[in-house]
Coordinates of N, CA and C in Angstrom, one line a residue:
X1395 N 97.7 80.8 95.9 CA 96.8 81.9 96.3 C 95.8 81.4 97.3
X1396 N 95.6 82.1 98.4 CA 94.6 81.7 99.4 C 93.3 82.5 99.1
X1397 N 92.2 81.8 99.1 CA 90.9 82.5 98.9 C 90.1 82.3 100.1
X1398 N 89.8 83.5 100.8 CA 89.0 83.4 102.0 C 87.5 83.1 101.6
X1399 N 86.8 82.5 102.6 CA 85.4 82.2 102.4 C 84.5 83.1 103.2
X1400 N 83.3 83.2 102.9 CA 82.2 84.0 103.6 C 82.7 85.4 103.9
X1401 N 82.6 85.8 105.2 CA 83.0 87.1 105.6 C 84.4 87.3 106.1
X1402 N 85.3 86.4 105.7 CA 86.7 86.4 106.2 C 87.5 87.5 105.5
X1403 N 88.4 88.0 106.3 CA 89.3 89.1 105.9 C 90.7 88.6 106.2
X1404 N 91.6 88.4 105.2 CA 93.0 88.0 105.4 C 93.8 89.3 105.4
X1405 N 94.8 89.4 106.3 CA 95.5 90.6 106.4 C 96.9 90.4 107.0
X1406 N 97.8 91.4 106.9 CA 99.1 91.4 107.5 C 99.2 92.5 108.4
X1407 N 99.6 92.3 109.6 CA 99.7 93.4 110.6 C 100.8 94.4 110.2
X1408 N 100.5 95.7 110.5 CA 101.5 96.7 110.2 C 102.7 96.6 111.2
X1409 N 102.4 96.2 112.5 CA 103.4 96.0 113.5 C 104.2 94.7 113.2
X1410 N 105.4 94.7 113.6 CA 106.2 93.4 113.5 C 105.7 92.5 114.6
X1411 N 105.6 91.2 114.3 CA 105.1 90.2 115.2 C 106.2 89.1 115.3
X1412 N 106.7 88.8 116.5 CA 107.7 87.8 116.7 C 107.2 86.9 117.8
X1413 N 107.1 85.6 117.5 CA 106.7 84.6 118.5 C 105.3 85.0 119.1
X1414 N 104.4 85.5 118.2 CA 103.1 85.9 118.7 C 103.0 87.2 119.5
X1415 N 104.1 87.9 119.6 CA 104.1 89.2 120.3 C 104.4 90.3 119.4
X1416 N 103.8 91.5 119.6 CA 104.0 92.6 118.8 C 105.3 93.3 119.3
X1417 N 106.2 93.6 118.3 CA 107.5 94.2 118.6 C 107.5 95.6 118.0
X1418 N 107.9 96.6 118.8 CA 108.0 97.9 118.3 C 109.5 98.3 118.3
X1419 N 109.9 98.9 117.2 CA 111.3 99.3 117.1 C 111.3 100.7 116.4
X1420 N 112.4 101.5 116.6 CA 112.5 102.8 116.0 C 112.9 102.5 114.5
X1421 N 112.9 103.6 113.7 CA 113.3 103.4 112.3 C 114.7 102.9 112.2
X1422 N 115.6 103.2 113.2 CA 117.0 102.7 113.1 C 117.1 101.3 113.7
X1423 N 116.0 100.7 114.2 CA 116.1 99.3 114.6 C 116.2 99.1 116.1
X1424 N 116.1 100.1 116.9 CA 116.3 100.0 118.3 C 114.9 99.5 118.9
X1425 N 115.0 98.4 119.7 CA 113.8 97.8 120.3 C 113.3 98.7 121.4
X1426 N 112.0 98.9 121.4 CA 111.3 99.7 122.4 C 110.6 98.7 123.3
X1427 N 110.9 98.6 124.6 CA 110.3 97.7 125.5 C 108.8 98.1 125.6
X1428 N 108.0 97.1 125.7 CA 106.5 97.3 125.7 C 105.9 96.4 126.8
X1429 N 104.7 96.7 127.2 CA 103.9 95.9 128.1 C 103.1 95.0 127.2
X1430 N 103.5 93.7 127.1 CA 102.9 92.8 126.1 C 101.4 92.5 126.5
X1431 N 101.1 92.5 127.8 CA 99.8 92.2 128.2 C 98.8 93.4 127.7
X1432 N 99.3 94.6 127.9 CA 98.5 95.7 127.5 C 98.4 95.8 126.0
X1433 N 99.5 95.5 125.3 CA 99.5 95.6 123.8 C 98.6 94.5 123.2
X1434 N 98.5 93.3 123.9 CA 97.7 92.2 123.3 C 96.2 92.6 123.4
X1435 N 95.9 93.5 124.3 CA 94.5 93.9 124.4 C 94.2 95.2 123.8
X1436 N 94.9 95.6 122.7 CA 94.7 96.8 122.0 C 94.3 96.5 120.5
X1437 N 93.4 97.3 120.0 CA 93.2 97.1 118.5 C 94.5 97.3 117.7
X1438 N 94.5 96.7 116.5 CA 95.7 96.7 115.7 C 95.4 97.1 114.3
X1439 N 96.3 97.9 113.7 CA 96.2 98.3 112.3 C 96.9 97.2 111.4
X1440 N 96.3 97.0 110.2 CA 96.7 95.9 109.3 C 96.4 96.3 107.9
X1441 N 97.0 95.7 106.9 CA 96.8 95.8 105.5 C 96.0 94.6 105.0
X1442 N 94.9 94.8 104.3 CA 94.1 93.7 103.8 C 94.8 93.0 102.6
X1443 N 94.9 91.7 102.7 CA 95.5 90.8 101.7 C 94.4 90.3 100.7
X1444 N 93.3 89.8 101.3 CA 92.2 89.3 100.5 C 90.9 89.3 101.3
X1445 N 89.8 89.3 100.7 CA 88.5 89.3 101.4 C 87.6 88.2 100.8
X1446 N 86.7 87.7 101.6 CA 85.7 86.7 101.2 C 84.6 87.3 100.4
X1447 N 83.8 86.5 99.7 CA 82.7 87.0 98.8 C 81.6 87.7 99.6
X1448 N 81.4 87.5 100.9 CA 80.4 88.2 101.6 C 80.8 89.5 102.2
X1449 N 82.0 90.0 101.9 CA 82.6 91.2 102.5 C 82.3 92.3 101.4
X1450 N 81.6 93.4 101.9 CA 81.2 94.4 100.9 C 82.1 95.7 101.0
X1451 N 82.4 96.2 102.2 CA 83.0 97.5 102.3 C 84.5 97.5 102.5
X1452 N 85.2 96.3 102.4 CA 86.6 96.2 102.6 C 87.2 95.6 101.4
X1453 N 88.3 96.2 100.9 CA 89.0 95.7 99.7 C 90.5 95.4 100.0
X1454 N 91.0 94.5 99.2 CA 92.5 94.2 99.3 C 93.3 95.5 99.1
X1455 N 94.2 95.7 100.0 CA 95.0 96.9 100.0 C 94.6 98.0 101.0
X1456 N 93.3 97.8 101.5 CA 92.8 98.7 102.5 C 93.6 98.6 103.8
X1457 N 93.7 99.7 104.6 CA 94.3 99.7 105.9 C 93.1 99.6 106.9
X1458 N 93.1 98.6 107.8 CA 92.0 98.4 108.7 C 92.5 98.4 110.1
X1459 N 91.6 98.8 111.0 CA 91.8 98.7 112.5 C 90.9 97.5 112.9
X1460 N 91.6 96.5 113.6 CA 90.9 95.3 114.0 C 90.7 95.3 115.5
X1461 N 89.5 94.9 115.9 CA 89.2 94.8 117.3 C 90.2 93.9 118.0
X1462 N 90.6 94.3 119.2 CA 91.6 93.6 120.0 C 91.3 92.1 120.1
X1463 N 92.4 91.3 119.9 CA 92.4 89.8 120.0 C 91.4 89.1 119.1
X1464 N 90.9 89.8 118.0 CA 89.9 89.1 117.2 C 90.5 88.7 115.9
X1465 N 91.6 87.9 116.0 CA 92.3 87.3 114.8 C 92.8 85.9 115.1
X1466 N 93.1 85.2 114.1 CA 93.6 83.9 114.3 C 95.2 83.9 114.4
X1467 N 95.8 82.7 114.6 CA 97.2 82.6 114.5 C 97.7 82.9 113.1
X1468 N 98.9 83.4 112.9 CA 99.4 83.7 111.6 C 99.8 82.5 110.8
X1469 N 99.7 82.6 109.5 CA 100.0 81.5 108.6 C 101.0 82.1 107.6
X1470 N 102.2 81.5 107.4 CA 103.2 81.9 106.4 C 102.7 81.6 105.0
X1471 N 102.6 82.6 104.2 CA 102.2 82.4 102.8 C 103.0 83.4 101.9
X1472 N 103.7 82.8 101.0 CA 104.5 83.6 100.0 C 105.4 84.6 100.7
X1473 N 106.0 84.2 101.8 CA 106.9 85.1 102.5 C 106.3 86.1 103.4
X1474 N 105.0 86.1 103.6 CA 104.2 87.0 104.4 C 103.4 86.3 105.4
X1475 N 103.4 86.7 106.6 CA 102.5 86.1 107.6 C 101.1 86.7 107.5
X1476 N 100.2 85.8 107.2 CA 98.8 86.3 106.9 C 97.9 85.8 108.1
X1477 N 97.1 86.7 108.5 CA 96.2 86.4 109.7 C 94.7 86.5 109.2
X1478 N 93.8 86.0 109.9 CA 92.4 86.0 109.5 C 91.5 86.6 110.6
X1479 N 90.5 87.4 110.2 CA 89.5 87.9 111.1 C 88.2 87.9 110.2
X1480 N 87.1 88.4 110.8 CA 85.9 88.5 110.1 C 85.5 90.0 109.9
X1481 N 84.8 90.3 108.9 CA 84.5 91.7 108.6 C 83.8 92.4 109.7
X1482 N 83.0 91.7 110.6 CA 82.4 92.4 111.7 C 83.3 92.8 112.8
X1483 N 84.6 92.3 112.8 CA 85.6 92.7 113.8 C 86.4 93.8 113.4
X1484 N 86.2 94.3 112.2 CA 86.9 95.5 111.7 C 86.3 96.8 112.2
X1485 N 87.0 97.6 112.9 CA 86.4 98.8 113.5 C 86.3 100.0 112.6
X1486 N 87.3 100.1 111.7 CA 87.3 101.2 110.7 C 88.3 100.9 109.6
X1487 N 88.2 101.7 108.6 CA 89.1 101.6 107.4 C 89.8 103.0 107.4
X1488 N 91.1 103.0 107.3 CA 91.9 104.2 107.4 C 92.9 104.3 106.4

């Protein structure tokens, strides 16, 4: 189990990420070409995995919108790629 510290938020992106790029496909698996530069500069939705002790308004399982490019590189943990941001980079809970 990974335990975040301070105001850290660990999460998994809702979008598929391959080699550091967001990949969009249809439900049947057809790849939709995207402008990776534009997509890298867009906020992203994610599911919260764990939160640090200084995080008050976000809970594991919440769906959050994260400010663009305000996350770390992904870390593989128990078959899931987990990313980190801080609670002040979360734009909203949805």
